[in-house]
JSON list of C-alpha atoms in Angstrom, two decimals:
[
{"chain": "A", "resi": 44, "resn": "MET", "atom": "CA", "xyz": [-1.92, 23.78, 4.13]},
{"chain": "A", "resi": 45, "resn": "ILE", "atom": "CA", "xyz": [-3.30, 20.87, 2.08]},
{"chain": "A", "resi": 46, "resn": "ALA", "atom": "CA", "xyz": [-3.20, 18.47, 5.06]},
{"chain": "A", "resi": 47, "resn": "ASP", "atom": "CA", "xyz": [-5.84, 20.52, 6.85]},
{"chain": "A", "resi": 48, "resn": "ALA", "atom": "CA", "xyz": [-8.38, 19.68, 4.15]},
{"chain": "A", "resi": 49, "resn": "ILE", "atom": "CA", "xyz": [-7.66, 15.96, 3.73]},
{"chain": "A", "resi": 50, "resn": "THR", "atom": "CA", "xyz": [-10.59, 13.60, 4.11]},
{"chain": "A", "resi": 51, "resn": "LEU", "atom": "CA", "xyz": [-10.11, 9.83, 4.28]},
{"chain": "A", "resi": 52, "resn": "ARG", "atom": "CA", "xyz": [-12.91, 7.59, 3.14]},
{"chain": "A", "resi": 53, "resn": "PRO", "atom": "CA", "xyz": [-13.40, 4.00, 2.06]},
{"chain": "A", "resi": 54, "resn": "ALA", "atom": "CA", "xyz": [-12.48, 3.49, -1.58]},
{"chain": "A", "resi": 55, "resn": "ALA", "atom": "CA", "xyz": [-15.32, 2.91, -4.04]},
{"chain": "A", "resi": 56, "resn": "LEU", "atom": "CA", "xyz": [-15.33, 1.15, -7.38]},
{"chain": "A", "resi": 57, "resn": "GLU", "atom": "CA", "xyz": [-15.39, 4.49, -9.22]},
{"chain": "A", "resi": 58, "resn": "ASP", "atom": "CA", "xyz": [-11.99, 5.28, -7.60]},
{"chain": "A", "resi": 59, "resn": "ALA", "atom": "CA", "xyz": [-10.33, 2.29, -9.32]},
{"chain": "A", "resi": 60, "resn": "GLY", "atom": "CA", "xyz": [-8.69, 4.33, -12.10]},
{"chain": "A", "resi": 61, "resn": "VAL", "atom": "CA", "xyz": [-7.05, 6.85, -9.75]},
{"chain": "A", "resi": 62, "resn": "LEU", "atom": "CA", "xyz": [-6.09, 4.08, -7.35]},
{"chain": "A", "resi": 63, "resn": "ALA", "atom": "CA", "xyz": [-4.39, 2.15, -10.11]},
{"chain": "A", "resi": 64, "resn": "ASP", "atom": "CA", "xyz": [-2.32, 5.23, -10.98]},
{"chain": "A", "resi": 65, "resn": "LEU", "atom": "CA", "xyz": [-1.30, 5.68, -7.34]},
{"chain": "A", "resi": 66, "resn": "LEU", "atom": "CA", "xyz": [-0.35, 2.03, -6.96]},
{"chain": "A", "resi": 67, "resn": "VAL", "atom": "CA", "xyz": [1.78, 2.08, -10.08]},
{"chain": "A", "resi": 68, "resn": "GLN", "atom": "CA", "xyz": [3.61, 5.07, -8.52]},
{"chain": "A", "resi": 69, "resn": "LEU", "atom": "CA", "xyz": [4.09, 3.08, -5.28]},
{"chain": "A", "resi": 70, "resn": "PHE", "atom": "CA", "xyz": [5.23, -0.05, -7.08]},
{"chain": "A", "resi": 71, "resn": "ASN", "atom": "CA", "xyz": [7.74, 1.77, -9.24]},
{"chain": "A", "resi": 72, "resn": "SER", "atom": "CA", "xyz": [9.19, 3.54, -6.12]},
{"chain": "A", "resi": 73, "resn": "GLU", "atom": "CA", "xyz": [9.52, 0.27, -4.22]},
{"chain": "A", "resi": 74, "resn": "ALA", "atom": "CA", "xyz": [10.57, -2.01, -7.06]},
{"chain": "A", "resi": 75, "resn": "PRO", "atom": "CA", "xyz": [12.21, 0.25, -9.66]},
{"chain": "A", "resi": 76, "resn": "GLY", "atom": "CA", "xyz": [12.99, -1.34, -12.99]},
{"chain": "A", "resi": 77, "resn": "VAL", "atom": "CA", "xyz": [10.50, -4.19, -12.72]},
{"chain": "A", "resi": 78, "resn": "LEU", "atom": "CA", "xyz": [7.90, -2.59, -14.97]},
{"chain": "A", "resi": 79, "resn": "ARG", "atom": "CA", "xyz": [9.53, -1.24, -18.10]},
{"chain": "A", "resi": 80, "resn": "GLY", "atom": "CA", "xyz": [6.74, -0.82, -20.64]},
{"chain": "A", "resi": 81, "resn": "PRO", "atom": "CA", "xyz": [4.28, 2.10, -21.11]},
{"chain": "A", "resi": 82, "resn": "VAL", "atom": "CA", "xyz": [2.89, 3.41, -17.81]},
{"chain": "A", "resi": 83, "resn": "ALA", "atom": "CA", "xyz": [-0.65, 3.52, -19.27]},
{"chain": "A", "resi": 84, "resn": "ASP", "atom": "CA", "xyz": [-0.47, -0.24, -19.76]},
{"chain": "A", "resi": 85, "resn": "HIS", "atom": "CA", "xyz": [0.63, -0.75, -16.16]},
{"chain": "A", "resi": 86, "resn": "VAL", "atom": "CA", "xyz": [-2.25, 1.38, -14.95]},
{"chain": "A", "resi": 87, "resn": "CYS", "atom": "CA", "xyz": [-4.70, -0.76, -16.91]},
{"chain": "A", "resi": 88, "resn": "LEU", "atom": "CA", "xyz": [-3.40, -3.93, -15.24]},
{"chain": "A", "resi": 89, "resn": "PHE", "atom": "CA", "xyz": [-3.43, -2.42, -11.75]},
{"chain": "A", "resi": 90, "resn": "ARG", "atom": "CA", "xyz": [-6.99, -1.21, -12.29]},
{"chain": "A", "resi": 91, "resn": "TYR", "atom": "CA", "xyz": [-7.96, -4.79, -13.13]},
{"chain": "A", "resi": 92, "resn": "LEU", "atom": "CA", "xyz": [-6.45, -5.90, -9.82]},
{"chain": "A", "resi": 93, "resn": "VAL", "atom": "CA", "xyz": [-7.85, -3.03, -7.80]},
{"chain": "A", "resi": 94, "resn": "GLU", "atom": "CA", "xyz": [-11.42, -3.67, -8.95]},
{"chain": "A", "resi": 95, "resn": "HIS", "atom": "CA", "xyz": [-11.14, -7.18, -7.53]},
{"chain": "A", "resi": 96, "resn": "GLU", "atom": "CA", "xyz": [-9.54, -5.99, -4.31]},
{"chain": "A", "resi": 97, "resn": "LEU", "atom": "CA", "xyz": [-12.21, -3.36, -3.60]},
{"chain": "A", "resi": 98, "resn": "VAL", "atom": "CA", "xyz": [-14.87, -6.06, -3.22]},
{"chain": "A", "resi": 99, "resn": "GLY", "atom": "CA", "xyz": [-13.24, -7.17, 0.05]},
{"chain": "A", "resi": 100, "resn": "GLY", "atom": "CA", "xyz": [-12.94, -3.68, 1.53]},
{"chain": "A", "resi": 101, "resn": "GLY", "atom": "CA", "xyz": [-10.07, -2.30, 3.61]},
{"chain": "A", "resi": 102, "resn": "ARG", "atom": "CA", "xyz": [-8.71, 0.21, 1.11]},
{"chain": "A", "resi": 103, "resn": "TYR", "atom": "CA", "xyz": [-9.09, 3.93, 1.72]},
{"chain": "A", "resi": 104, "resn": "VAL", "atom": "CA", "xyz": [-8.56, 7.05, -0.36]},
{"chain": "A", "resi": 105, "resn": "ALA", "atom": "CA", "xyz": [-7.56, 10.54, 0.79]},
{"chain": "A", "resi": 106, "resn": "ALA", "atom": "CA", "xyz": [-9.23, 13.45, -0.94]},
{"chain": "A", "resi": 107, "resn": "ASP", "atom": "CA", "xyz": [-8.39, 17.14, -0.81]},
{"chain": "A", "resi": 108, "resn": "ALA", "atom": "CA", "xyz": [-10.83, 20.02, -0.43]},
{"chain": "A", "resi": 109, "resn": "SER", "atom": "CA", "xyz": [-11.75, 19.87, -4.09]},
{"chain": "A", "resi": 110, "resn": "GLY", "atom": "CA", "xyz": [-12.49, 16.15, -3.90]},
{"chain": "A", "resi": 111, "resn": "GLN", "atom": "CA", "xyz": [-9.36, 15.15, -5.85]},
{"chain": "A", "resi": 112, "resn": "ILE", "atom": "CA", "xyz": [-7.83, 11.91, -4.63]},
{"chain": "A", "resi": 113, "resn": "VAL", "atom": "CA", "xyz": [-4.22, 12.55, -3.47]},
{"chain": "A", "resi": 114, "resn": "GLY", "atom": "CA", "xyz": [-3.40, 9.39, -1.58]},
{"chain": "A", "resi": 115, "resn": "SER", "atom": "CA", "xyz": [-4.43, 5.92, -0.53]},
{"chain": "A", "resi": 116, "resn": "ALA", "atom": "CA", "xyz": [-3.75, 3.37, 2.19]},
{"chain": "A", "resi": 117, "resn": "SER", "atom": "CA", "xyz": [-5.07, -0.04, 3.20]},
{"chain": "A", "resi": 118, "resn": "LEU", "atom": "CA", "xyz": [-5.94, -1.60, 6.53]},
{"chain": "A", "resi": 119, "resn": "ARG", "atom": "CA", "xyz": [-6.05, -5.28, 7.39]},
{"chain": "A", "resi": 120, "resn": "SER", "atom": "CA", "xyz": [-7.62, -6.48, 10.63]},
{"chain": "A", "resi": 121, "resn": "PRO", "atom": "CA", "xyz": [-9.45, -9.57, 11.90]},
{"chain": "A", "resi": 122, "resn": "ALA", "atom": "CA", "xyz": [-12.60, -7.82, 10.61]},
{"chain": "A", "resi": 123, "resn": "ILE", "atom": "CA", "xyz": [-11.08, -7.05, 7.20]},
{"chain": "A", "resi": 124, "resn": "SER", "atom": "CA", "xyz": [-8.64, -9.75, 6.30]},
{"chain": "A", "resi": 125, "resn": "GLY", "atom": "CA", "xyz": [-8.88, -10.04, 2.54]},
{"chain": "A", "resi": 126, "resn": "ASP", "atom": "CA", "xyz": [-8.41, -13.32, 0.76]},
{"chain": "A", "resi": 127, "resn": "GLY", "atom": "CA", "xyz": [-5.04, -12.34, -0.72]},
{"chain": "A", "resi": 128, "resn": "MET", "atom": "CA", "xyz": [-6.01, -14.03, -3.97]},
{"chain": "A", "resi": 129, "resn": "LEU", "atom": "CA", "xyz": [-5.55, -12.62, -7.43]},
{"chain": "A", "resi": 130, "resn": "PRO", "atom": "CA", "xyz": [-8.64, -12.41, -9.63]},
{"chain": "A", "resi": 131, "resn": "PRO", "atom": "CA", "xyz": [-9.20, -15.26, -12.04]},
{"chain": "A", "resi": 132, "resn": "GLY", "atom": "CA", "xyz": [-7.34, -14.84, -15.31]},
{"chain": "A", "resi": 133, "resn": "THR", "atom": "CA", "xyz": [-4.71, -12.47, -13.90]},
{"chain": "A", "resi": 134, "resn": "LEU", "atom": "CA", "xyz": [-1.83, -14.08, -15.67]},
{"chain": "A", "resi": 135, "resn": "GLN", "atom": "CA", "xyz": [-3.52, -13.95, -19.06]},
{"chain": "A", "resi": 136, "resn": "ALA", "atom": "CA", "xyz": [-4.67, -10.36, -18.43]},
{"chain": "A", "resi": 137, "resn": "ALA", "atom": "CA", "xyz": [-1.16, -9.32, -17.43]},
{"chain": "A", "resi": 138, "resn": "ILE", "atom": "CA", "xyz": [0.43, -10.80, -20.53]},
{"chain": "A", "resi": 139, "resn": "SER", "atom": "CA", "xyz": [-2.13, -9.13, -22.82]},
{"chain": "A", "resi": 140, "resn": "MET", "atom": "CA", "xyz": [-1.84, -5.77, -21.06]},
{"chain": "A", "resi": 141, "resn": "ILE", "atom": "CA", "xyz": [1.86, -5.38, -20.25]},
{"chain": "A", "resi": 142, "resn": "GLY", "atom": "CA", "xyz": [3.56, -8.14, -22.20]},
{"chain": "A", "resi": 143, "resn": "ILE", "atom": "CA", "xyz": [5.33, -11.31, -21.14]},
{"chain": "A", "resi": 144, "resn": "GLY", "atom": "CA", "xyz": [8.54, -9.63, -20.05]},
{"chain": "A", "resi": 145, "resn": "ASP", "atom": "CA", "xyz": [6.96, -7.20, -17.60]},
{"chain": "A", "resi": 146, "resn": "THR", "atom": "CA", "xyz": [4.55, -9.97, -16.46]},
{"chain": "A", "resi": 147, "resn": "LEU", "atom": "CA", "xyz": [7.38, -12.34, -15.60]},
{"chain": "A", "resi": 148, "resn": "ARG", "atom": "CA", "xyz": [9.31, -9.63, -13.76]},
{"chain": "A", "resi": 149, "resn": "LEU", "atom": "CA", "xyz": [6.15, -8.53, -11.87]},
{"chain": "A", "resi": 150, "resn": "PHE", "atom": "CA", "xyz": [5.22, -12.02, -10.75]},
{"chain": "A", "resi": 151, "resn": "LEU", "atom": "CA", "xyz": [8.80, -12.83, -9.72]},
{"chain": "A", "resi": 152, "resn": "SER", "atom": "CA", "xyz": [9.02, -9.59, -7.75]},
{"chain": "A", "resi": 153, "resn": "ALA", "atom": "CA", "xyz": [5.72, -10.39, -5.96]},
{"chain": "A", "resi": 154, "resn": "MET", "atom": "CA", "xyz": [6.85, -13.89, -5.10]},
{"chain": "A", "resi": 155, "resn": "ARG", "atom": "CA", "xyz": [10.16, -12.63, -3.67]},
{"chain": "A", "resi": 156, "resn": "ALA", "atom": "CA", "xyz": [8.44, -9.96, -1.62]},
{"chain": "A", "resi": 157, "resn": "SER", "atom": "CA", "xyz": [5.96, -12.47, -0.23]},
{"chain": "A", "resi": 158, "resn": "LEU", "atom": "CA", "xyz": [8.83, -14.32, 1.44]},
{"chain": "A", "resi": 159, "resn": "THR", "atom": "CA", "xyz": [9.68, -11.37, 3.67]},
{"chain": "A", "resi": 160, "resn": "THR", "atom": "CA", "xyz": [6.49, -9.30, 4.15]},
{"chain": "A", "resi": 161, "resn": "ASP", "atom": "CA", "xyz": [4.00, -11.60, 5.81]},
{"chain": "A", "resi": 162, "resn": "VAL", "atom": "CA", "xyz": [2.61, -10.27, 9.12]},
{"chain": "A", "resi": 163, "resn": "SER", "atom": "CA", "xyz": [0.57, -12.36, 11.52]},
{"chain": "A", "resi": 164, "resn": "LEU", "atom": "CA", "xyz": [-1.96, -10.35, 13.52]},
{"chain": "A", "resi": 165, "resn": "ARG", "atom": "CA", "xyz": [-2.98, -11.05, 17.08]},
{"chain": "A", "resi": 166, "resn": "PRO", "atom": "CA", "xyz": [-6.35, -10.03, 18.55]},
{"chain": "A", "resi": 167, "resn": "GLY", "atom": "CA", "xyz": [-6.55, -6.25, 18.77]},
{"chain": "A", "resi": 168, "resn": "GLU", "atom": "CA", "xyz": [-3.95, -5.60, 16.12]},
{"chain": "A", "resi": 169, "resn": "CYS", "atom": "CA", "xyz": [-4.28, -4.18, 12.61]},
{"chain": "A", "resi": 170, "resn": "TYR", "atom": "CA", "xyz": [-1.88, -3.94, 9.71]},
{"chain": "A", "resi": 171, "resn": "VAL", "atom": "CA", "xyz": [-1.35, -0.77, 7.67]},
{"chain": "A", "resi": 172, "resn": "TYR", "atom": "CA", "xyz": [0.00, -1.21, 4.16]},
{"chain": "A", "resi": 173, "resn": "SER", "atom": "CA", "xyz": [0.11, 0.13, 0.61]},
{"chain": "A", "resi": 174, "resn": "VAL", "atom": "CA", "xyz": [0.45, 3.71, 1.83]},
{"chain": "A", "resi": 175, "resn": "VAL", "atom": "CA", "xyz": [1.03, 6.13, -1.08]},
{"chain": "A", "resi": 176, "resn": "VAL", "atom": "CA", "xyz": [0.70, 9.87, -1.68]},
{"chain": "A", "resi": 177, "resn": "ASP", "atom": "CA", "xyz": [0.42, 11.20, -5.23]},
{"chain": "A", "resi": 178, "resn": "ALA", "atom": "CA", "xyz": [3.67, 12.67, -6.52]},
{"chain": "A", "resi": 179, "resn": "SER", "atom": "CA", "xyz": [2.01, 16.07, -7.00]},
{"chain": "A", "resi": 180, "resn": "ALA", "atom": "CA", "xyz": [0.95, 16.26, -3.35]},
{"chain": "A", "resi": 181, "resn": "ARG", "atom": "CA", "xyz": [4.02, 15.09, -1.52]},
{"chain": "A", "resi": 182, "resn": "GLY", "atom": "CA", "xyz": [5.76, 17.21, 1.07]},
{"chain": "A", "resi": 183, "resn": "ARG", "atom": "CA", "xyz": [2.56, 18.88, 2.19]},
{"chain": "A", "resi": 184, "resn": "GLY", "atom": "CA", "xyz": [1.50, 16.74, 5.11]},
{"chain": "A", "resi": 185, "resn": "VAL", "atom": "CA", "xyz": [-0.89, 14.49, 3.25]},
{"chain": "A", "resi": 186, "resn": "GLY", "atom": "CA", "xyz": [0.74, 11.30, 4.52]},
{"chain": "A", "resi": 187, "resn": "GLU", "atom": "CA", "xyz": [0.57, 12.39, 8.14]},
{"chain": "A", "resi": 188, "resn": "ALA", "atom": "CA", "xyz": [-3.07, 13.48, 7.83]},
{"chain": "A", "resi": 189, "resn": "MET", "atom": "CA", "xyz": [-3.95, 10.25, 6.06]},
{"chain": "A", "resi": 190, "resn": "MET", "atom": "CA", "xyz": [-2.28, 8.11, 8.72]},
{"chain": "A", "resi": 191, "resn": "ALA", "atom": "CA", "xyz": [-4.05, 9.89, 11.55]},
{"chain": "A", "resi": 192, "resn": "GLN", "atom": "CA", "xyz": [-7.44, 9.28, 10.03]},
{"chain": "A", "resi": 193, "resn": "LEU", "atom": "CA", "xyz": [-6.55, 5.68, 9.14]},
{"chain": "A", "resi": 194, "resn": "GLU", "atom": "CA", "xyz": [-5.64, 5.07, 12.80]},
{"chain": "A", "resi": 195, "resn": "ASP", "atom": "CA", "xyz": [-9.03, 6.50, 13.81]},
{"chain": "A", "resi": 196, "resn": "ALA", "atom": "CA", "xyz": [-10.71, 4.01, 11.46]},
{"chain": "A", "resi": 197, "resn": "ALA", "atom": "CA", "xyz": [-8.64, 1.21, 13.02]},
{"chain": "A", "resi": 198, "resn": "ARG", "atom": "CA", "xyz": [-9.74, 2.26, 16.55]},
{"chain": "A", "resi": 199, "resn": "GLN", "atom": "CA", "xyz": [-13.35, 2.23, 15.43]},
{"chain": "A", "resi": 200, "resn": "MET", "atom": "CA", "xyz": [-12.86, -1.41, 14.38]},
{"chain": "A", "resi": 201, "resn": "GLY", "atom": "CA", "xyz": [-11.54, -2.21, 17.84]},
{"chain": "A", "resi": 202, "resn": "ALA", "atom": "CA", "xyz": [-7.82, -2.21, 17.10]},
{"chain": "A", "resi": 203, "resn": "ARG", "atom": "CA", "xyz": [-5.48, -1.31, 19.95]},
{"chain": "A", "resi": 204, "resn": "ALA", "atom": "CA", "xyz": [-2.24, -1.46, 18.01]},
{"chain": "A", "resi": 205, "resn": "ALA", "atom": "CA", "xyz": [-1.17, -0.84, 14.43]},
{"chain": "A", "resi": 206, "resn": "LEU", "atom": "CA", "xyz": [1.70, -2.55, 12.64]},
{"chain": "A", "resi": 207, "resn": "LEU", "atom": "CA", "xyz": [3.35, -1.67, 9.30]},
{"chain": "A", "resi": 208, "resn": "ARG", "atom": "CA", "xyz": [6.37, -2.56, 7.20]},
{"chain": "A", "resi": 209, "resn": "VAL", "atom": "CA", "xyz": [8.63, 0.02, 5.64]},
{"chain": "A", "resi": 210, "resn": "LEU", "atom": "CA", "xyz": [11.56, -0.39, 3.32]},
{"chain": "A", "resi": 211, "resn": "VAL", "atom": "CA", "xyz": [14.87, 0.06, 5.12]},
{"chain": "A", "resi": 212, "resn": "ARG", "atom": "CA", "xyz": [16.05, 2.37, 2.34]},
{"chain": "A", "resi": 213, "resn": "ASN", "atom": "CA", "xyz": [12.96, 4.56, 2.54]},
{"chain": "A", "resi": 214, "resn": "GLU", "atom": "CA", "xyz": [14.31, 7.12, 5.02]},
{"chain": "A", "resi": 215, "resn": "THR", "atom": "CA", "xyz": [11.49, 9.59, 4.43]},
{"chain": "A", "resi": 216, "resn": "ALA", "atom": "CA", "xyz": [8.78, 7.10, 5.36]},
{"chain": "A", "resi": 217, "resn": "ARG", "atom": "CA", "xyz": [10.77, 5.77, 8.33]},
{"chain": "A", "resi": 218, "resn": "ARG", "atom": "CA", "xyz": [11.17, 9.26, 9.70]},
{"chain": "A", "resi": 219, "resn": "LEU", "atom": "CA", "xyz": [7.44, 9.95, 9.26]},
{"chain": "A", "resi": 220, "resn": "TYR", "atom": "CA", "xyz": [6.33, 6.81, 11.01]},
{"chain": "A", "resi": 221, "resn": "THR", "atom": "CA", "xyz": [8.78, 7.37, 13.87]},
{"chain": "A", "resi": 222, "resn": "ARG", "atom": "CA", "xyz": [7.46, 10.92, 14.32]},
{"chain": "A", "resi": 223, "resn": "LEU", "atom": "CA", "xyz": [3.91, 9.48, 14.38]},
{"chain": "A", "resi": 224, "resn": "GLY", "atom": "CA", "xyz": [4.83, 7.17, 17.23]},
{"chain": "A", "resi": 225, "resn": "TYR", "atom": "CA", "xyz": [5.69, 3.92, 15.50]},
{"chain": "A", "resi": 226, "resn": "ARG", "atom": "CA", "xyz": [8.54, 1.94, 17.03]},
{"chain": "A", "resi": 227, "resn": "PHE", "atom": "CA", "xyz": [10.93, -0.59, 15.58]},
{"chain": "A", "resi": 228, "resn": "VAL", "atom": "CA", "xyz": [9.96, -4.22, 16.20]},
{"chain": "A", "resi": 229, "resn": "SER", "atom": "CA", "xyz": [12.14, -6.26, 13.86]},
{"chain": "A", "resi": 230, "resn": "ARG", "atom": "CA", "xyz": [13.97, -6.37, 10.56]},
{"chain": "A", "resi": 231, "resn": "THR", "atom": "CA", "xyz": [13.76, -9.01, 7.85]},
{"chain": "A", "resi": 232, "resn": "PRO", "atom": "CA", "xyz": [16.69, -11.40, 8.13]},
{"chain": "A", "resi": 233, "resn": "ALA", "atom": "CA", "xyz": [19.86, -10.08, 6.48]},
{"chain": "A", "resi": 234, "resn": "ALA", "atom": "CA", "xyz": [20.30, -13.47, 4.82]},
{"chain": "A", "resi": 235, "resn": "LEU", "atom": "CA", "xyz": [17.24, -12.71, 2.73]},
{"chain": "A", "resi": 236, "resn": "ASP", "atom": "CA", "xyz": [18.44, -9.28, 1.52]},
{"chain": "A", "resi": 237, "resn": "TRP", "atom": "CA", "xyz": [19.55, -10.82, -1.80]},
{"chain": "A", "resi": 238, "resn": "ILE", "atom": "CA", "xyz": [16.00, -12.10, -2.40]},
{"chain": "A", "resi": 239, "resn": "ALA", "atom": "CA", "xyz": [13.97, -8.98, -1.60]},
{"chain": "A", "resi": 240, "resn": "SER", "atom": "CA", "xyz": [14.48, -5.46, -0.35]},
{"chain": "A", "resi": 241, "resn": "PRO", "atom": "CA", "xyz": [14.91, -5.47, 3.44]},
{"chain": "A", "resi": 242, "resn": "THR", "atom": "CA", "xyz": [12.07, -4.07, 5.52]},
{"chain": "A", "resi": 243, "resn": "GLU", "atom": "CA", "xyz": [11.45, -3.10, 9.12]},
{"chain": "A", "resi": 244, "resn": "LEU", "atom": "CA", "xyz": [8.35, -4.00, 11.07]},
{"chain": "A", "resi": 245, "resn": "MET", "atom": "CA", "xyz": [7.06, -1.08, 13.17]},
{"chain": "A", "resi": 246, "resn": "ARG", "atom": "CA", "xyz": [4.30, -0.92, 15.81]},
{"chain": "A", "resi": 247, "resn": "LYS", "atom": "CA", "xyz": [2.25, 1.76, 17.50]},
{"chain": "A", "resi": 248, "resn": "GLU", "atom": "CA", "xyz": [-0.15, 1.48, 20.40]},
{"chain": "A", "resi": 249, "resn": "LEU", "atom": "CA", "xyz": [-3.46, 3.08, 19.51]}
]
């Protein structure tokens, strides 16, 4: 079983290309129809963003027995908060890489999502986000193995509880997190459903 051979490690700059591909997969599954141009162009833009993000730490990659990266997830804590800022020149880079149409849809989607996805952490809490398994490796326990090791990393940082958000419509992910011990905390207000896809906040004691 592939999950038995999964190793989670901090992402490095040389992982940026593979990470970009994974994040394009994640984005297209969570916000279908926003990016409509060539996938290769989207990967170029996401690589540009990932290379900036990796400087702050907090992103992990999951590799199989052969060393191939099959998944990724990120962890935010008081120790690894991230500045949440886009790299300088992002707007110009996006327009040149994916065109003005995709750029406008991407930025609008990000702005709408930011209204409903903010999570404030208390001491001892961490936030798990941007969890994705490569399409070729899904259904083989990679997500579960990756989450278990990510929680170990959180404990080593001193976290006593993990929080995450999951799309209400993502039944597969919701079932996985429930099976792993995450429990429902709250849902984004129904009044905002027309602005962004509704999500549930879940929590697990570590």
